[in-house]
């Protein structure tokens, strides 16, 4: 819980009124400034709620990673499900999950829906019915090599013992970006019996501007937080290092090192390249209404390149540890393509003011033509009269 008093009751209602009673609810408050404690206290005093509700408040702000680990250290149940306080769960989901697990499986992976203030929509997790996966690192490989496999903790329930094993490899730094993804990886590494079901058990709320991953502070005002973008990239760098350390400590780096480089290239494409298209639209609007603000925001944006380069350099250092000459050439080609896409996107934003309007005339022996470019539209006009080449 962190400053989510606006959504906390919705989340707790979805959990405490489940018919499945053999559970404990541990609420970790990461130094919220609002009235989250008072809300939780009302639930603890409610005699109609037949649930064991524990409240923990961190002594300092630790971020979501260590808040989860603090809650994990207080838990006594056999299985753990992490729920973000601005989200909610499906009615009777824990009764169904308990039946699916049947005490035999180490973890279960299920479907979820995305939600905002207006609607909910199903996100395609590519789960085709009920399946059971057995074997050493089989569940880990399924997530590591499959782009469609969700990396979030909220779509899985794990045995507590396996989460504790995985938690030993979490970075010491306070992070709230990609922390659920790496804890997922670490815990899945130790899973031997894994079940997937297509049921929708979770609703992921996307309109919380205080969320750690949100770089859009206000959708209505089209306002972007560049400090958050910079912070996100720095935390991503810490998370990447933690995965490399984990693979090396468990003596599987040689097995996964090539795939790891491609894995983080795909991940960074999502984290770095995709936002550029949104930023271009943002700068385009900003330049029209407030040129001073446009310059100020541009400087903030390009200052974040220091973090970008740090993360990209991390990829290259991983690449150098690869020994095969052909694999190295392949990765270098992938990286060059990746760098090129980022660089061209940066150039497009930097040159935006000059590209608003362009006009030029070309002459050849046969004809004269005028080219007019306004924003993304290009108009070619054939001029009358003879062309005179000088």
Coordinates of C-alpha atoms in Angstrom, one line a residue, residues 23-350:
X23 CA -6.3 -17.3 4.5
X24 CA -4.4 -14.5 6.2
X25 CA -4.3 -11.0 4.7
X26 CA -1.1 -9.1 5.2
X27 CA -1.2 -5.4 4.4
X28 CA 2.2 -3.6 4.0
X29 CA 2.0 0.1 4.2
X30 CA 5.1 1.7 2.6
X31 CA 4.9 5.0 4.6
X32 CA 1.7 6.3 3.0
X33 CA 0.9 9.9 3.8
X34 CA -2.9 9.5 3.6
X35 CA -5.4 7.6 5.7
X36 CA -4.6 4.1 4.6
X37 CA -4.2 2.9 8.2
X38 CA -7.6 4.2 9.2
X39 CA -9.2 2.3 6.3
X40 CA -7.5 -0.9 7.3
X41 CA -8.4 -0.5 10.9
X42 CA -12.1 -0.3 10.0
X43 CA -11.8 -3.7 8.3
X44 CA -10.0 -5.2 11.3
X45 CA -12.8 -4.0 13.6
X46 CA -15.6 -5.4 11.3
X47 CA -17.0 -8.5 13.0
X48 CA -18.7 -9.6 9.8
X49 CA -15.3 -10.3 8.3
X50 CA -14.0 -13.7 9.2
X51 CA -10.4 -13.1 8.1
X52 CA -7.1 -12.7 9.8
X53 CA -5.9 -9.2 8.8
X54 CA -2.4 -8.0 9.7
X55 CA -1.2 -4.5 9.2
X56 CA 2.6 -3.7 8.8
X57 CA 4.0 -0.2 8.3
X58 CA 7.5 0.1 7.0
X59 CA 9.7 2.4 9.1
X60 CA 10.9 4.1 5.9
X61 CA 9.8 4.1 2.3
X62 CA 11.4 0.9 0.9
X63 CA 9.7 0.5 -2.5
X64 CA 7.5 -2.3 -3.7
X65 CA 10.2 -5.0 -3.8
X66 CA 11.2 -4.8 -0.1
X67 CA 7.6 -4.1 1.0
X68 CA 6.6 -7.5 -0.6
X69 CA 9.5 -9.2 1.1
X70 CA 8.5 -7.7 4.4
X71 CA 5.1 -9.1 4.0
X72 CA 6.5 -12.5 2.9
X73 CA 8.6 -12.7 6.1
X74 CA 5.4 -12.3 8.1
X75 CA 3.4 -14.9 6.2
X76 CA 2.7 -18.4 7.5
X77 CA 0.4 -19.8 4.7
X78 CA 1.5 -22.5 2.3
X79 CA 0.8 -20.4 -0.8
X80 CA 1.2 -16.6 -1.5
X81 CA -0.6 -14.2 -3.8
X82 CA 0.6 -10.6 -4.1
X83 CA -2.1 -8.0 -4.8
X84 CA -1.4 -4.4 -5.6
X85 CA -3.7 -2.1 -3.6
X86 CA -5.2 -0.3 -6.6
X87 CA -6.2 -3.6 -8.2
X88 CA -8.8 -6.1 -7.3
X89 CA -9.5 -9.9 -7.6
X90 CA -12.4 -11.9 -9.0
X91 CA -15.1 -13.1 -6.7
X92 CA -14.4 -16.6 -5.3
X93 CA -11.1 -16.7 -7.1
X94 CA -9.2 -18.2 -4.0
X95 CA -11.7 -21.0 -3.6
X96 CA -11.1 -22.0 -7.3
X97 CA -7.3 -21.5 -7.1
X98 CA -7.2 -23.7 -4.0
X99 CA -9.0 -26.5 -5.9
X100 CA -6.7 -26.1 -9.0
X101 CA -3.6 -26.3 -6.8
X102 CA -5.0 -29.2 -4.8
X103 CA -1.8 -29.1 -2.6
X104 CA 0.1 -30.8 -5.5
X105 CA 1.4 -27.9 -7.6
X106 CA 4.2 -25.4 -6.8
X107 CA 2.6 -22.5 -8.6
X108 CA -0.3 -21.6 -10.8
X109 CA -0.6 -19.1 -13.7
X110 CA -3.9 -17.5 -14.6
X111 CA -5.6 -14.9 -16.8
X112 CA -6.3 -11.3 -15.9
X113 CA -8.1 -8.2 -17.2
X114 CA -7.0 -4.7 -17.6
X115 CA -9.2 -1.9 -16.2
X116 CA -9.6 1.9 -16.1
X117 CA -12.3 4.2 -14.8
X118 CA -14.6 3.4 -17.7
X119 CA -14.2 -0.2 -18.7
X120 CA -12.4 -3.5 -18.3
X121 CA -10.9 -5.5 -21.1
X122 CA -9.3 -9.0 -21.3
X123 CA -5.6 -9.0 -22.0
X124 CA -4.5 -12.0 -24.1
X125 CA -2.2 -14.0 -21.9
X126 CA -2.1 -16.7 -24.6
X127 CA -3.3 -19.3 -22.1
X128 CA -5.0 -22.1 -24.0
X129 CA -7.1 -23.9 -21.4
X130 CA -5.7 -26.0 -18.6
X131 CA -2.2 -27.4 -18.8
X132 CA 0.2 -29.0 -16.4
X133 CA 4.0 -28.6 -16.8
X134 CA 6.5 -30.8 -15.0
X135 CA 10.3 -30.8 -14.8
X136 CA 13.4 -29.0 -13.8
X137 CA 13.3 -25.4 -15.0
X138 CA 10.4 -26.1 -17.3
X139 CA 8.3 -23.3 -15.9
X140 CA 11.3 -21.0 -15.8
X141 CA 12.1 -21.7 -19.5
X142 CA 8.4 -21.1 -20.4
X143 CA 8.6 -17.5 -19.1
X144 CA 12.2 -16.8 -20.1
X145 CA 11.8 -17.8 -23.8
X146 CA 8.2 -16.8 -24.4
X147 CA 7.4 -13.1 -25.1
X148 CA 3.7 -13.8 -24.5
X149 CA 4.2 -15.1 -21.0
X150 CA 3.2 -12.4 -18.5
X151 CA 6.1 -11.4 -16.1
X152 CA 4.0 -9.9 -13.3
X153 CA 3.5 -11.5 -9.9
X154 CA -0.3 -10.8 -9.7
X155 CA -1.1 -13.5 -12.3
X156 CA 0.6 -16.2 -10.3
X157 CA 0.2 -17.9 -6.9
X158 CA 3.4 -19.5 -5.6
X159 CA 4.4 -21.8 -2.7
X160 CA 5.7 -19.6 0.0
X161 CA 8.9 -21.8 0.3
X162 CA 9.8 -21.1 -3.3
X163 CA 9.3 -17.4 -3.0
X164 CA 11.6 -17.4 0.0
X165 CA 14.2 -19.2 -2.0
X166 CA 13.9 -16.7 -4.8
X167 CA 13.8 -13.7 -2.4
X168 CA 17.4 -14.4 -1.4
X169 CA 18.6 -13.2 -4.8
X170 CA 16.7 -9.9 -4.8
X171 CA 18.9 -6.8 -5.0
X172 CA 19.6 -4.9 -1.8
X173 CA 18.6 -1.5 -3.4
X174 CA 15.1 -0.1 -3.0
X175 CA 13.4 -0.8 -6.3
X176 CA 9.9 -0.7 -7.6
X177 CA 10.5 -1.3 -11.3
X178 CA 10.7 -4.8 -12.7
X179 CA 11.0 -6.1 -9.2
X180 CA 7.9 -8.4 -9.6
X181 CA 9.4 -9.7 -12.9
X182 CA 12.7 -10.7 -11.4
X183 CA 11.1 -12.3 -8.3
X184 CA 8.9 -14.2 -10.7
X185 CA 11.9 -15.5 -12.6
X186 CA 13.8 -16.4 -9.4
X187 CA 10.8 -18.3 -7.9
X188 CA 10.0 -20.1 -11.2
X189 CA 13.5 -21.4 -11.4
X190 CA 12.7 -23.7 -8.4
X191 CA 9.2 -24.7 -9.6
X192 CA 8.9 -28.4 -10.6
X193 CA 5.1 -28.7 -10.9
X194 CA 3.3 -25.8 -12.7
X195 CA -0.3 -25.4 -13.7
X196 CA -1.9 -22.8 -16.1
X197 CA -5.6 -22.1 -16.3
X198 CA -7.5 -19.6 -18.5
X199 CA -9.8 -18.3 -15.8
X200 CA -9.7 -14.5 -15.2
X201 CA -8.9 -14.0 -11.5
X202 CA -7.3 -10.5 -11.4
X203 CA -8.2 -6.9 -12.5
X204 CA -5.2 -4.7 -13.2
X205 CA -6.0 -1.0 -12.8
X206 CA -4.2 1.3 -15.2
X207 CA -5.4 4.8 -14.3
X208 CA -3.4 5.4 -11.1
X209 CA -1.1 8.3 -11.7
X210 CA 0.9 7.5 -8.5
X211 CA 1.9 4.1 -9.8
X212 CA 5.7 3.7 -9.9
X213 CA 5.7 2.7 -13.6
X214 CA 3.5 5.5 -14.7
X215 CA 5.4 8.1 -16.7
X216 CA 2.2 9.8 -17.8
X217 CA 1.2 11.9 -14.8
X218 CA -2.1 13.2 -16.3
X219 CA -3.8 11.8 -19.4
X220 CA -6.2 14.7 -19.6
X221 CA -3.3 17.3 -19.6
X222 CA -1.0 15.0 -21.6
X223 CA 1.7 15.6 -19.0
X224 CA 4.8 13.3 -18.9
X225 CA 7.1 12.9 -15.9
X226 CA 10.7 12.7 -17.2
X227 CA 12.1 12.3 -13.7
X228 CA 10.0 9.1 -13.4
X229 CA 11.3 7.9 -16.8
X230 CA 14.9 8.5 -15.7
X231 CA 14.3 6.7 -12.4
X232 CA 12.6 3.8 -14.1
X233 CA 15.6 3.2 -16.3
X234 CA 18.0 3.4 -13.4
X235 CA 16.0 0.7 -11.5
X236 CA 15.7 -1.4 -14.6
X237 CA 19.5 -1.4 -14.7
X238 CA 19.6 -2.8 -11.1
X239 CA 17.1 -5.5 -12.0
X240 CA 19.1 -6.6 -15.0
X241 CA 22.2 -7.0 -12.9
X242 CA 20.3 -9.0 -10.4
X243 CA 19.2 -11.5 -13.1
X244 CA 22.8 -11.9 -14.4
X245 CA 24.0 -12.5 -10.8
X246 CA 21.3 -15.1 -10.3
X247 CA 22.1 -17.0 -13.4
X248 CA 25.8 -17.1 -12.6
X249 CA 25.3 -18.1 -8.9
X250 CA 23.1 -21.0 -10.0
X251 CA 25.7 -22.0 -12.6
X252 CA 23.3 -21.7 -15.6
X253 CA 24.8 -18.5 -17.2
X254 CA 26.4 -20.5 -20.0
X255 CA 22.9 -22.0 -20.8
X256 CA 21.0 -18.7 -20.9
X257 CA 23.6 -16.0 -21.7
X258 CA 22.8 -15.7 -25.4
X259 CA 19.1 -15.7 -24.9
X260 CA 19.4 -13.2 -22.1
X261 CA 20.9 -10.6 -24.4
X262 CA 18.0 -11.0 -26.8
X263 CA 15.6 -11.0 -23.9
X264 CA 16.7 -7.6 -22.6
X265 CA 16.8 -6.2 -26.1
X266 CA 13.1 -7.1 -26.4
X267 CA 12.5 -5.7 -23.0
X268 CA 14.2 -2.4 -23.7
X269 CA 12.4 -2.1 -27.0
X270 CA 9.2 -2.0 -24.9
X271 CA 10.8 0.3 -22.2
X272 CA 12.7 2.8 -24.4
X273 CA 11.6 2.7 -28.1
X274 CA 7.8 2.5 -27.7
X275 CA 7.5 5.6 -25.5
X276 CA 9.3 7.7 -28.1
X277 CA 6.2 7.7 -30.4
X278 CA 4.1 9.0 -27.4
X279 CA 6.8 11.6 -26.7
X280 CA 6.7 12.9 -30.3
X281 CA 3.0 13.5 -30.0
X282 CA 3.5 15.1 -26.6
X283 CA 6.2 17.5 -27.9
X284 CA 4.2 18.3 -31.0
X285 CA 1.2 19.5 -28.9
X286 CA 3.5 21.3 -26.4
X287 CA 5.3 23.2 -29.1
X288 CA 2.0 24.6 -30.4
X289 CA 0.8 25.9 -27.0
X290 CA 3.9 26.8 -24.9
X291 CA 7.3 27.1 -26.6
X292 CA 9.1 27.9 -23.3
X293 CA 7.7 24.7 -21.7
X294 CA 8.6 22.8 -24.8
X295 CA 12.3 23.8 -24.3
X296 CA 12.2 23.0 -20.6
X297 CA 10.7 19.6 -21.1
X298 CA 13.1 18.8 -24.0
X299 CA 16.1 19.4 -21.7
X300 CA 14.6 17.1 -19.0
X301 CA 13.9 14.5 -21.6
X302 CA 17.4 14.5 -23.1
X303 CA 19.0 14.5 -19.7
X304 CA 17.5 11.0 -19.2
X305 CA 19.8 9.8 -22.0
X306 CA 22.5 9.2 -19.4
X307 CA 20.4 6.4 -18.0
X308 CA 19.6 5.1 -21.4
X309 CA 23.3 4.8 -22.3
X310 CA 24.1 3.1 -18.9
X311 CA 21.5 0.4 -19.6
X312 CA 22.6 0.0 -23.2
X313 CA 26.3 -0.3 -22.1
X314 CA 25.1 -3.0 -19.8
X315 CA 23.8 -5.0 -22.8
X316 CA 27.2 -4.6 -24.5
X317 CA 29.1 -5.8 -21.4
X318 CA 26.9 -8.9 -21.4
X319 CA 27.6 -9.4 -25.1
X320 CA 31.4 -9.5 -24.5
X321 CA 31.0 -12.4 -22.2
X322 CA 29.6 -14.5 -25.0
X323 CA 32.3 -16.7 -26.5
X324 CA 30.9 -17.9 -29.9
X325 CA 32.1 -15.7 -32.8
X326 CA 28.9 -16.1 -34.9
X327 CA 26.6 -15.6 -31.9
X328 CA 28.6 -12.4 -31.1
X329 CA 28.1 -11.1 -34.7
X330 CA 24.4 -11.9 -34.5
X331 CA 24.0 -9.9 -31.3
X332 CA 26.1 -7.0 -32.5
X333 CA 23.8 -6.8 -35.5
X334 CA 20.8 -6.9 -33.2
X335 CA 22.3 -4.2 -31.0
X336 CA 23.2 -1.9 -33.9
X337 CA 19.6 -2.2 -35.2
X338 CA 18.4 -1.4 -31.7
X339 CA 20.7 1.6 -31.2
X340 CA 19.7 2.9 -34.7
X341 CA 16.0 2.8 -33.8
X342 CA 16.6 4.7 -30.6
X343 CA 18.9 7.2 -32.2
X344 CA 16.6 8.0 -35.2
X345 CA 13.7 8.4 -32.7
X346 CA 15.8 10.9 -30.7
X347 CA 16.7 12.8 -33.9
X348 CA 13.1 13.0 -34.9
X349 CA 12.1 14.7 -31.6
X350 CA 15.2 17.0 -31.6

